[in-house]
Amino acid sequence: LEYLPCRVYSTYGMTETLSHVALRPLNGPEASVGYRPFEGVSLSLSARGTLVIHAPELCSSDLETNDVARLHADGTFTIVGRADNVVNSGGVKIQIEEEERRLIDVPFALTSVPDRRLGEALVLLVIRDFPMDDVGLFDAMKALLPRYHVPRHILRVAAVPMAGNGKIDRKACRELALEAGAIR
């Protein structure tokens, strides 16, 4: 996108706000990793670290999203992931989307399964015919991820479950991991 001659933007909004509340240039001299709220929109974080939107012209009350966010000193914000995609493994909170961004070159998804010792254990779902063996995958993940963020299990699947909108189907991924049986 950075080489297109036209300006390209990403917007942030929710059904509840009936509109978008922030904009992020994706190319050109003003390209940014953070979204900038529109005039009249202010933001804060809840105790859970989720984005709270104050937009009196759009909503009669503050709206707490389920998006874990970071607010930056320049007035922009970034979305880290969804609060329901946080895995608590041995007391370490792991945001699945952040770890997936670090492993971008692999056709995969992360999920979790219950674990007696850790509470939850991370599982890497990777397509069956991915050419790297499991030992190689573990070694690659150890090089890319913090120590306690490396998945405990690798599950080979025919395809990573996707929703109709092209996003990873998190519920189906978890069900696959749970059905694998060998993972406990």
Backbone as a chain_set.jsonl record, in Angstrom:
{"seq": "LEYLPCRVYSTYGMTETLSHVALRPLNGPEASVGYRPFEGVSLSLSARGTLVIHAPELCSSDLETNDVARLHADGTFTIVGRADNVVNSGGVKIQIEEEERRLIDVPFALTSVPDRRLGEALVLLVIRDFPMDDVGLFDAMKALLPRYHVPRHILRVAAVPMAGNGKIDRKACRELALEAGAIR", "coords": {"N": [[0.8, -1.207, 0.0], [2.041, 1.163, 0.564], [3.179, 2.169, -1.75], [1.221, 2.942, -3.491], [-0.323, 5.454, -5.534], [-2.491, 6.845, -4.538], [-4.08, 8.032, -1.495], [-4.403, 5.951, 1.341], [-6.436, 4.756, 3.916], [-7.107, 3.446, 7.198], [-9.878, 2.807, 9.22], [-11.31, 3.144, 12.496], [-13.997, 1.888, 14.226], [-17.232, 1.155, 15.65], [-20.211, -0.813, 15.761], [-21.854, 0.057, 17.82], [-21.217, 2.763, 18.06], [-22.241, 3.754, 15.809], [-20.748, 4.789, 13.81], [-17.474, 5.589, 12.52], [-14.7, 6.321, 14.637], [-12.07, 7.02, 14.613], [-9.037, 7.474, 12.689], [-6.484, 6.206, 10.529], [-3.688, 6.854, 8.663], [-2.386, 4.832, 6.09], [-0.442, 4.988, 4.179], [1.909, 7.174, 2.452], [3.386, 10.372, 3.508], [2.363, 10.785, 6.053], [1.844, 8.33, 7.156], [0.985, 6.001, 9.689], [1.256, 3.983, 12.636], [-0.577, 4.178, 14.551], [-3.982, 4.96, 15.423], [-5.78, 8.003, 15.058], [-8.015, 9.749, 17.017], [-11.139, 11.22, 15.993], [-12.13, 14.691, 15.955], [-13.77, 15.782, 18.868], [-13.963, 13.297, 19.963], [-12.9, 11.446, 22.679], [-10.614, 9.359, 24.469], [-10.004, 6.643, 26.747], [-8.592, 4.193, 28.991], [-9.969, 1.218, 30.312], [-10.076, -0.493, 33.525], [-9.413, -3.037, 32.777], [-7.762, -2.636, 30.677], [-8.945, -2.157, 28.294], [-10.245, -0.3, 25.499], [-11.951, 2.741, 26.014], [-14.49, 4.701, 24.781], [-15.375, 8.034, 24.449], [-17.725, 9.782, 23.057], [-19.747, 12.089, 22.722], [-21.44, 13.09, 20.711], [-22.1, 10.877, 19.284], [-22.729, 8.744, 20.996], [-24.706, 8.363, 23.925], [-23.551, 7.744, 26.337], [-20.374, 6.777, 27.805], [-18.525, 4.313, 26.033], [-17.392, 1.157, 26.572], [-15.129, -0.818, 24.979], [-14.243, -4.124, 23.78], [-11.721, -4.269, 23.032], [-8.347, -4.541, 23.608], [-6.113, -2.001, 24.207], [-3.507, 0.436, 23.487], [-2.653, 3.601, 24.598], [-1.072, 6.437, 23.265], [1.452, 8.981, 23.786], [1.323, 10.949, 21.82], [-1.332, 11.252, 21.265], [-2.455, 9.287, 19.723], [-3.687, 5.887, 19.268], [-3.242, 2.333, 19.568], [-4.474, -0.877, 18.679], [-4.195, -3.753, 20.496], [-5.294, -6.28, 20.702], [-8.079, -8.529, 21.231], [-9.91, -8.614, 24.286], [-11.044, -11.034, 24.965], [-9.29, -12.785, 23.856], [-7.105, -13.219, 25.413], [-4.769, -15.23, 26.957], [-4.207, -16.891, 29.951], [-1.512, -18.212, 31.115], [0.048, -20.013, 33.388], [0.072, -17.779, 35.027], [1.045, -15.817, 33.391], [-0.015, -13.367, 31.239], [-1.062, -13.613, 27.984], [-1.43, -12.118, 24.93], [-3.06, -13.25, 22.263], [-3.215, -12.256, 19.582], [-1.002, -10.508, 19.412], [1.178, -12.271, 19.571], [0.714, -13.79, 17.292], [1.22, -11.903, 15.294], [3.973, -11.765, 15.451], [4.711, -14.172, 14.387], [4.228, -14.21, 11.667], [4.926, -15.422, 9.152], [4.083, -18.042, 9.025], [1.532, -20.373, 8.163], [-0.919, -20.404, 10.271], [-2.6, -20.52, 13.498], [-3.142, -19.345, 16.821], [-4.272, -20.782, 19.847], [-5.837, -21.925, 22.883], [-5.802, -24.442, 25.46], [-7.26, -26.058, 28.331], [-5.101, -26.541, 31.142], [-3.704, -28.487, 33.638], [-1.564, -27.686, 35.316], [-0.793, -25.086, 34.447], [-3.119, -23.669, 34.082], [-4.04, -22.543, 31.586], [-2.856, -23.597, 28.417], [-0.895, -22.621, 25.683], [-1.547, -23.324, 22.242], [-0.326, -24.108, 19.083], [-1.815, -24.086, 16.032], [-1.164, -25.448, 13.001], [-0.904, -25.748, 9.464], [-1.114, -29.019, 8.04], [0.659, -29.755, 5.937], [2.778, -27.99, 6.177], [6.152, -27.32, 5.664], [8.149, -27.384, 7.707], [9.334, -29.341, 10.429], [7.997, -30.304, 13.692], [9.931, -29.916, 15.726], [11.609, -28.041, 14.523], [9.749, -25.957, 14.27], [9.218, -25.375, 16.997], [11.804, -24.505, 17.748], [12.038, -22.221, 16.091], [9.959, -20.65, 17.104], [10.881, -20.247, 19.696], [12.984, -18.557, 19.18], [11.686, -16.271, 18.349], [9.675, -15.516, 20.162], [8.855, -14.354, 23.507], [10.032, -16.189, 26.367], [7.973, -17.437, 28.01], [5.863, -17.354, 26.301], [5.902, -19.112, 24.275], [4.197, -21.588, 22.497], [2.89, -24.535, 24.084], [2.091, -26.792, 22.79], [1.878, -28.276, 19.525], [-0.366, -28.54, 16.933], [-1.2, -30.223, 14.105], [-3.204, -29.394, 11.374], [-5.748, -29.769, 8.817], [-6.638, -27.394, 7.691], [-6.534, -24.007, 8.772], [-9.164, -22.888, 10.72], [-11.432, -20.552, 9.391], [-13.477, -17.636, 9.586], [-16.441, -16.382, 7.941], [-15.835, -13.758, 7.29], [-13.181, -13.719, 6.717], [-11.45, -13.678, 8.838], [-9.635, -15.324, 11.503], [-11.3, -18.074, 12.9], [-11.849, -18.145, 16.029], [-13.257, -19.646, 17.97], [-13.72, -22.106, 16.656], [-11.08, -22.916, 16.293], [-10.253, -23.363, 18.938], [-12.003, -25.437, 19.595], [-11.067, -27.447, 17.838], [-8.525, -27.882, 18.947], [-9.237, -28.803, 21.485], [-10.604, -31.142, 20.796], [-8.555, -32.685, 19.887], [-7.578, -34.364, 21.812], [-5.096, -35.606, 22.685], [-3.949, -33.481, 23.797], [-3.677, -32.043, 26.871]], "CA": [[0.0, 0.0, 0.0], [2.842, 2.383, 0.669], [3.596, 2.649, -3.067], [0.075, 3.386, -4.289], [-0.323, 6.907, -5.698], [-3.608, 7.439, -3.805], [-3.998, 7.909, -0.044], [-5.146, 4.817, 1.856], [-6.662, 4.913, 5.351], [-7.833, 2.46, 7.964], [-10.703, 3.497, 10.205], [-11.705, 2.373, 13.675], [-15.346, 2.204, 14.656], [-18.018, 0.044, 16.167], [-21.651, -0.729, 15.52], [-22.463, 0.824, 18.906], [-21.01, 4.203, 17.859], [-22.927, 4.052, 14.546], [-19.821, 5.487, 12.923], [-16.061, 5.444, 12.854], [-14.289, 7.335, 15.611], [-10.641, 7.296, 14.47], [-8.497, 7.276, 11.348], [-5.044, 5.929, 10.496], [-3.127, 6.822, 7.308], [-1.571, 3.641, 5.867], [0.672, 5.28, 3.27], [2.233, 8.59, 2.331], [4.271, 10.928, 4.534], [1.722, 10.773, 7.366], [1.543, 6.947, 7.538], [1.092, 5.859, 11.131], [0.829, 2.71, 13.202], [-1.648, 4.481, 15.49], [-5.205, 5.642, 15.001], [-5.997, 9.307, 15.673], [-9.448, 9.966, 17.181], [-11.715, 12.399, 15.364], [-12.456, 15.81, 16.832], [-14.949, 15.504, 19.686], [-13.861, 11.941, 20.51], [-11.787, 11.251, 23.607], [-10.407, 7.941, 24.78], [-9.305, 6.249, 27.966], [-8.521, 2.739, 29.146], [-10.662, 0.661, 31.479], [-9.195, -1.234, 34.431], [-8.987, -4.245, 32.047], [-6.884, -2.247, 29.576], [-9.719, -2.05, 27.064], [-10.497, 1.058, 25.041], [-13.212, 3.375, 26.371], [-14.738, 5.785, 23.833], [-16.281, 9.097, 24.864], [-18.111, 10.498, 21.835], [-21.102, 12.526, 23.056], [-22.265, 13.312, 19.524], [-22.458, 9.576, 18.727], [-23.262, 7.875, 22.048], [-25.13, 9.138, 25.094], [-22.67, 7.435, 27.459], [-19.099, 6.191, 27.407], [-18.637, 2.958, 25.506], [-16.209, 0.327, 26.798], [-14.991, -1.841, 23.954], [-13.563, -5.34, 24.217], [-10.412, -4.187, 22.389], [-7.215, -4.149, 24.441], [-5.474, -0.919, 23.453], [-2.439, 1.246, 24.074], [-2.758, 5.026, 24.3], [0.27, 6.985, 23.091], [1.606, 10.379, 24.183], [0.985, 11.859, 20.709], [-2.777, 11.278, 21.093], [-2.912, 8.153, 18.927], [-3.828, 4.634, 19.989], [-3.127, 1.104, 18.792], [-5.236, -2.008, 19.202], [-3.32, -4.892, 20.748], [-6.076, -7.478, 20.422], [-9.365, -8.602, 21.922], [-9.799, -9.063, 25.677], [-11.4, -12.447, 25.051], [-8.202, -13.576, 23.28], [-5.982, -13.23, 26.341], [-4.57, -16.545, 27.578], [-3.465, -16.812, 31.205], [-0.754, -19.458, 31.185], [0.991, -19.974, 34.502], [0.108, -16.416, 35.555], [1.511, -14.906, 32.342], [-1.098, -13.018, 30.319], [-0.56, -13.63, 26.614], [-2.396, -11.621, 23.946], [-2.861, -14.125, 21.107], [-2.975, -11.506, 18.346], [0.376, -9.995, 19.42], [2.094, -13.365, 19.264], [0.504, -14.159, 15.892], [1.922, -10.923, 14.451], [5.404, -12.097, 15.472], [4.901, -15.422, 13.642], [3.447, -13.941, 10.458], [5.289, -16.204, 7.972], [3.613, -19.418, 9.145], [0.074, -20.49, 8.054], [-1.203, -20.918, 11.598], [-3.39, -19.751, 14.461], [-2.894, -19.708, 18.211], [-5.438, -20.963, 20.699], [-5.409, -22.476, 24.165], [-6.566, -25.541, 26.049], [-7.041, -26.125, 29.775], [-3.883, -27.24, 31.562], [-3.767, -28.661, 35.106], [-0.495, -26.955, 36.001], [-0.698, -23.686, 34.025], [-4.428, -23.045, 33.924], [-4.236, -22.639, 30.142], [-1.621, -23.807, 27.663], [-0.982, -22.187, 24.292], [-1.462, -24.358, 21.21], [-0.141, -23.617, 17.72], [-2.447, -24.858, 14.96], [-0.423, -25.177, 11.765], [-1.397, -26.657, 8.418], [-0.439, -30.319, 8.025], [1.756, -29.869, 4.971], [3.822, -26.994, 6.375], [7.365, -28.131, 5.503], [9.024, -27.468, 8.873], [8.851, -30.302, 11.421], [7.613, -29.693, 14.965], [11.138, -29.471, 16.434], [11.993, -26.793, 13.866], [8.77, -24.93, 14.643], [9.497, -24.979, 18.38], [13.04, -23.716, 17.749], [11.744, -20.923, 15.483], [9.146, -19.875, 18.044], [11.74, -19.854, 20.82], [13.814, -17.436, 18.728], [10.844, -15.107, 18.066], [8.733, -15.181, 21.223], [9.353, -14.413, 24.883], [10.125, -17.561, 26.886], [6.711, -18.011, 28.481], [4.844, -17.166, 25.261], [6.057, -20.186, 23.288], [3.146, -22.589, 22.677], [3.257, -25.813, 24.69], [1.704, -27.873, 21.902], [1.666, -28.007, 18.105], [-1.391, -29.406, 16.381], [-1.269, -30.142, 12.64], [-4.597, -29.42, 10.917], [-5.92, -29.678, 7.359], [-6.733, -25.958, 7.39], [-6.846, -23.166, 9.925], [-10.559, -22.455, 10.577], [-11.641, -19.134, 9.111], [-14.87, -17.178, 9.584], [-16.878, -15.869, 6.651], [-15.249, -12.443, 7.032], [-11.755, -13.871, 6.434], [-10.671, -13.681, 10.078], [-9.502, -16.624, 12.156], [-12.455, -18.47, 13.703], [-11.231, -18.489, 17.316], [-14.026, -20.707, 18.628], [-13.447, -23.363, 15.947], [-9.686, -23.295, 16.593], [-10.226, -23.927, 20.29], [-12.688, -26.735, 19.535], [-10.132, -28.392, 17.229], [-7.482, -28.212, 19.94], [-9.85, -29.617, 22.544], [-10.953, -32.44, 20.23], [-7.335, -33.443, 19.572], [-7.517, -35.416, 22.801], [-3.765, -35.822, 23.246], [-3.541, -32.253, 24.482], [-4.382, -31.865, 28.161]], "C": [[0.84, 1.267, 0.0], [3.245, 2.947, -0.688], [2.44, 3.094, -3.95], [0.066, 4.911, -4.389], [-1.472, 7.596, -4.947], [-3.401, 7.241, -2.305], [-4.892, 6.757, 0.403], [-5.224, 4.954, 3.381], [-7.327, 3.665, 5.917], [-8.648, 3.239, 8.982], [-11.006, 2.563, 11.361], [-13.09, 2.832, 14.081], [-16.049, 0.953, 15.112], [-19.481, 0.26, 15.811], [-22.306, 0.172, 16.561], [-22.292, 2.332, 18.736], [-21.7, 4.684, 16.592], [-22.034, 4.767, 13.55], [-18.393, 5.11, 13.309], [-15.659, 6.588, 13.767], [-12.818, 7.706, 15.492], [-10.168, 6.892, 13.077], [-6.993, 7.041, 11.441], [-4.576, 5.924, 9.048], [-2.197, 5.607, 7.155], [-0.399, 3.881, 4.928], [0.899, 6.786, 3.206], [3.066, 9.078, 3.504], [3.673, 10.903, 5.941], [1.36, 9.364, 7.838], [1.838, 6.747, 9.022], [0.684, 4.449, 11.559], [-0.348, 2.926, 14.153], [-2.818, 5.18, 14.84], [-5.301, 6.976, 15.728], [-7.503, 9.52, 15.788], [-9.906, 11.247, 16.48], [-11.969, 13.482, 16.411], [-13.75, 15.49, 17.581], [-14.959, 14.117, 20.294], [-12.672, 11.896, 21.456], [-11.773, 9.794, 24.046], [-9.757, 7.778, 26.139], [-9.251, 4.728, 27.973], [-9.281, 2.332, 30.399], [-9.635, -0.02, 32.382], [-8.673, -2.51, 33.768], [-8.02, -3.927, 30.912], [-7.604, -2.137, 28.248], [-10.041, -0.589, 26.772], [-11.885, 1.52, 25.46], [-13.358, 4.603, 25.482], [-15.744, 6.759, 24.433], [-16.539, 9.944, 23.627], [-19.551, 10.978, 22.001], [-22.007, 12.766, 21.845], [-22.745, 11.994, 18.907], [-23.142, 8.656, 19.734], [-23.635, 8.723, 23.256], [-24.264, 8.865, 26.322], [-21.365, 6.857, 26.929], [-19.308, 4.742, 26.995], [-17.332, 2.219, 25.758], [-16.192, -0.771, 25.758], [-14.402, -3.102, 24.578], [-12.175, -5.411, 23.584], [-9.359, -3.726, 23.392], [-6.409, -3.146, 23.62], [-4.302, -0.326, 24.22], [-2.675, 2.684, 23.638], [-1.349, 5.6, 24.265], [0.289, 8.482, 23.399], [1.219, 11.357, 23.076], [-0.513, 11.912, 20.419], [-3.324, 10.137, 20.255], [-3.097, 6.933, 19.829], [-3.631, 3.476, 19.024], [-3.95, 0.026, 19.483], [-4.283, -3.192, 19.306], [-4.019, -6.189, 20.373], [-7.387, -7.418, 21.186], [-9.164, -9.147, 23.331], [-10.14, -10.545, 25.812], [-10.359, -13.352, 24.404], [-6.934, -13.499, 24.13], [-5.936, -14.604, 26.997], [-3.746, -16.325, 28.84], [-2.798, -18.163, 31.41], [0.291, -19.345, 32.284], [1.135, -18.581, 35.079], [0.614, -15.382, 34.564], [0.351, -14.65, 31.396], [-0.526, -12.84, 28.919], [-1.68, -13.182, 25.68], [-2.136, -12.366, 22.642], [-2.509, -13.342, 19.844], [-1.55, -10.947, 18.279], [1.369, -11.08, 19.036], [1.938, -13.792, 17.806], [1.201, -13.177, 14.953], [3.425, -11.206, 14.39], [5.712, -13.328, 14.616], [4.269, -15.352, 12.255], [3.746, -14.858, 9.273], [4.764, -17.64, 7.989], [2.09, -19.445, 8.988], [-0.472, -21.171, 9.312], [-2.243, -20.07, 12.318], [-2.981, -20.215, 15.852], [-4.224, -19.837, 18.931], [-4.926, -21.49, 22.036], [-6.312, -23.629, 24.563], [-6.329, -25.503, 27.558], [-5.792, -26.946, 30.092], [-3.888, -27.302, 33.085], [-2.757, -27.782, 35.833], [-0.532, -25.461, 35.709], [-2.039, -22.945, 34.026], [-4.849, -23.129, 32.464], [-2.872, -22.843, 29.495], [-1.852, -23.36, 26.224], [-0.794, -23.361, 23.346], [-1.29, -23.653, 19.869], [-0.834, -24.578, 16.775], [-1.721, -24.472, 13.684], [-0.887, -26.185, 10.711], [-0.486, -27.881, 8.321], [0.787, -30.349, 7.118], [2.79, -28.749, 5.084], [5.149, -27.731, 6.46], [8.269, -28.254, 6.735], [8.461, -28.481, 9.866], [8.608, -29.59, 12.756], [8.815, -29.183, 15.756], [11.611, -28.139, 15.843], [11.053, -25.652, 14.209], [9.001, -24.445, 16.071], [10.749, -24.108, 18.451], [12.806, -22.321, 17.185], [10.932, -20.046, 16.436], [9.97, -19.405, 19.237], [12.61, -18.658, 20.455], [13.0, -16.153, 18.573], [10.008, -14.623, 19.245], [9.406, -15.144, 22.588], [9.194, -15.831, 25.435], [8.769, -18.168, 27.253], [5.559, -17.818, 27.49], [4.935, -18.229, 24.176], [4.965, -21.224, 23.53], [3.689, -23.893, 23.253], [3.03, -26.973, 23.73], [1.62, -27.367, 20.464], [0.644, -29.023, 17.614], [-1.449, -29.17, 14.883], [-2.721, -30.308, 12.21], [-4.648, -29.31, 9.397], [-5.963, -28.222, 6.918], [-7.026, -25.227, 8.682], [-8.278, -22.667, 9.74], [-10.667, -20.942, 10.404], [-13.133, -18.835, 9.133], [-15.187, -16.629, 8.192], [-16.281, -14.522, 6.289], [-13.737, -12.495, 6.78], [-10.869, -13.851, 7.672], [-10.599, -15.096, 10.631], [-10.734, -16.88, 13.012], [-11.918, -19.014, 15.029], [-11.948, -19.646, 18.015], [-13.735, -22.058, 17.976], [-12.017, -23.836, 16.2], [-9.596, -23.961, 17.96], [-10.884, -25.31, 20.306], [-11.795, -27.8, 18.9], [-9.077, -28.851, 18.228], [-8.032, -29.1, 21.037], [-10.17, -31.021, 22.055], [-9.724, -33.306, 19.952], [-7.079, -34.54, 20.602], [-6.167, -35.613, 23.465], [-3.291, -34.605, 24.034], [-4.366, -32.119, 25.745], [-3.583, -30.977, 29.06]], "O": [[0.413, 2.31, -0.496], [3.625, 4.116, -0.764], [2.668, 3.581, -5.057], [0.412, 5.591, -3.423], [-1.428, 8.809, -4.742], [-2.629, 6.375, -1.894], [-6.007, 6.603, -0.095], [-4.226, 5.228, 4.047], [-8.014, 2.929, 5.209], [-8.166, 4.221, 9.546], [-10.962, 1.342, 11.218], [-13.329, 4.026, 14.26], [-15.536, -0.159, 14.981], [-19.921, 1.388, 15.589], [-23.199, 0.955, 16.24], [-23.125, 3.104, 19.212], [-21.743, 5.885, 16.325], [-22.519, 5.294, 12.549], [-18.156, 4.408, 14.292], [-16.207, 7.688, 13.684], [-12.354, 8.609, 16.188], [-10.8, 6.091, 12.387], [-6.315, 7.595, 12.307], [-5.016, 5.078, 8.269], [-1.324, 5.383, 7.994], [0.534, 3.08, 4.879], [0.176, 7.566, 3.826], [3.414, 8.3, 4.392], [4.411, 10.992, 6.922], [0.64, 9.217, 8.825], [2.825, 7.267, 9.543], [-0.141, 3.809, 10.908], [-1.037, 1.974, 14.52], [-2.673, 5.892, 13.846], [-4.936, 7.065, 16.9], [-8.207, 9.48, 14.779], [-9.162, 12.223, 16.388], [-12.015, 13.202, 17.609], [-14.708, 14.987, 16.993], [-15.863, 13.784, 21.06], [-11.56, 12.266, 21.078], [-12.787, 9.098, 23.997], [-9.05, 8.665, 26.619], [-9.788, 4.065, 27.085], [-9.238, 3.021, 31.418], [-8.459, -0.11, 32.032], [-7.615, -3.013, 34.144], [-7.513, -4.837, 30.255], [-6.971, -2.036, 27.197], [-10.1, 0.244, 27.677], [-12.87, 0.8, 25.292], [-12.464, 5.448, 25.429], [-16.826, 6.363, 24.868], [-15.686, 10.722, 23.202], [-20.476, 10.353, 21.482], [-23.227, 12.653, 21.961], [-23.68, 11.986, 18.106], [-24.027, 7.88, 19.373], [-22.948, 9.695, 23.571], [-24.245, 9.671, 27.253], [-21.263, 6.494, 25.757], [-20.159, 4.04, 27.541], [-16.287, 2.596, 25.229], [-17.129, -1.564, 25.665], [-14.102, -3.13, 25.772], [-11.53, -6.46, 23.592], [-9.473, -2.64, 23.96], [-6.064, -3.415, 22.469], [-4.129, -0.552, 25.418], [-2.872, 2.956, 22.454], [-0.526, 5.291, 25.126], [-0.731, 9.162, 23.287], [0.826, 12.487, 23.368], [-0.933, 12.539, 19.446], [-4.539, 10.026, 20.09], [-2.714, 6.946, 20.999], [-3.828, 3.617, 17.817], [-4.1, 0.019, 20.705], [-3.647, -3.581, 18.327], [-3.409, -7.089, 19.795], [-7.756, -6.374, 21.723], [-8.344, -10.039, 23.545], [-9.591, -11.234, 26.672], [-10.527, -14.572, 24.402], [-5.827, -13.692, 23.627], [-6.938, -15.084, 27.526], [-2.713, -15.656, 28.806], [-3.435, -19.131, 31.824], [1.3, -18.66, 32.124], [2.205, -18.227, 35.574], [0.612, -14.188, 34.865], [-0.207, -15.583, 30.818], [0.373, -12.028, 28.697], [-2.749, -13.792, 25.644], [-1.117, -12.144, 21.989], [-1.597, -13.728, 19.113], [-0.952, -10.916, 17.204], [2.295, -10.834, 18.263], [2.928, -14.121, 17.152], [1.721, -13.588, 13.916], [4.071, -10.916, 13.383], [6.846, -13.505, 14.17], [3.82, -16.373, 11.736], [2.86, -15.053, 8.441], [4.993, -18.38, 7.032], [1.404, -18.631, 9.607], [-0.478, -22.4, 9.393], [-2.699, -19.045, 11.811], [-2.529, -21.345, 16.031], [-5.172, -19.1, 18.661], [-3.72, -21.498, 22.287], [-7.431, -23.769, 24.069], [-5.313, -24.977, 28.014], [-5.473, -27.913, 29.401], [-4.057, -26.278, 33.748], [-3.079, -27.196, 36.867], [-0.327, -24.649, 36.612], [-2.067, -21.716, 33.975], [-5.884, -23.711, 32.14], [-1.863, -22.324, 29.97], [-2.877, -23.679, 25.621], [0.0, -24.267, 23.6], [-2.022, -22.713, 19.556], [-0.484, -25.756, 16.72], [-1.67, -23.295, 13.328], [-1.219, -27.326, 11.03], [0.73, -27.794, 8.493], [1.826, -30.898, 7.483], [3.602, -28.574, 4.175], [5.277, -28.672, 7.242], [9.09, -29.169, 6.786], [7.258, -28.492, 10.126], [8.967, -28.425, 12.925], [8.734, -28.131, 16.39], [11.97, -27.221, 16.58], [11.488, -24.519, 14.414], [8.982, -23.242, 16.329], [10.756, -23.086, 19.138], [13.313, -21.34, 17.731], [11.188, -18.849, 16.559], [9.779, -18.294, 19.73], [12.938, -17.839, 21.314], [13.558, -15.059, 18.657], [9.668, -13.442, 19.318], [10.411, -15.821, 22.806], [8.314, -16.576, 25.005], [8.459, -19.289, 26.849], [4.406, -18.094, 27.819], [4.122, -18.24, 23.252], [4.816, -21.7, 24.655], [4.809, -24.3, 22.946], [3.685, -28.009, 23.831], [1.332, -26.197, 20.215], [0.78, -30.223, 17.855], [-1.714, -28.055, 14.434], [-3.393, -31.25, 12.63], [-3.71, -28.82, 8.768], [-5.39, -27.862, 5.89], [-7.685, -25.758, 9.577], [-8.586, -22.079, 8.704], [-10.082, -20.165, 11.158], [-13.951, -19.671, 8.749], [-14.289, -16.44, 7.372], [-16.222, -14.169, 5.111], [-13.088, -11.458, 6.645], [-9.652, -13.994, 7.559], [-11.401, -15.958, 10.272], [-11.164, -16.005, 13.764], [-11.575, -20.192, 15.136], [-11.302, -20.524, 18.587], [-13.527, -23.05, 18.676], [-11.775, -25.038, 16.311], [-8.945, -24.994, 18.118], [-10.387, -26.235, 20.947], [-11.765, -28.937, 19.37], [-8.776, -30.04, 18.341], [-7.371, -30.043, 21.47], [-10.027, -31.987, 22.804], [-9.841, -34.522, 19.8], [-6.43, -35.54, 20.292], [-6.096, -35.772, 24.684], [-2.356, -34.688, 24.832], [-5.596, -32.084, 25.701], [-3.999, -30.703, 30.186]]}, "num_chains": 1, "name": "protein.A"}
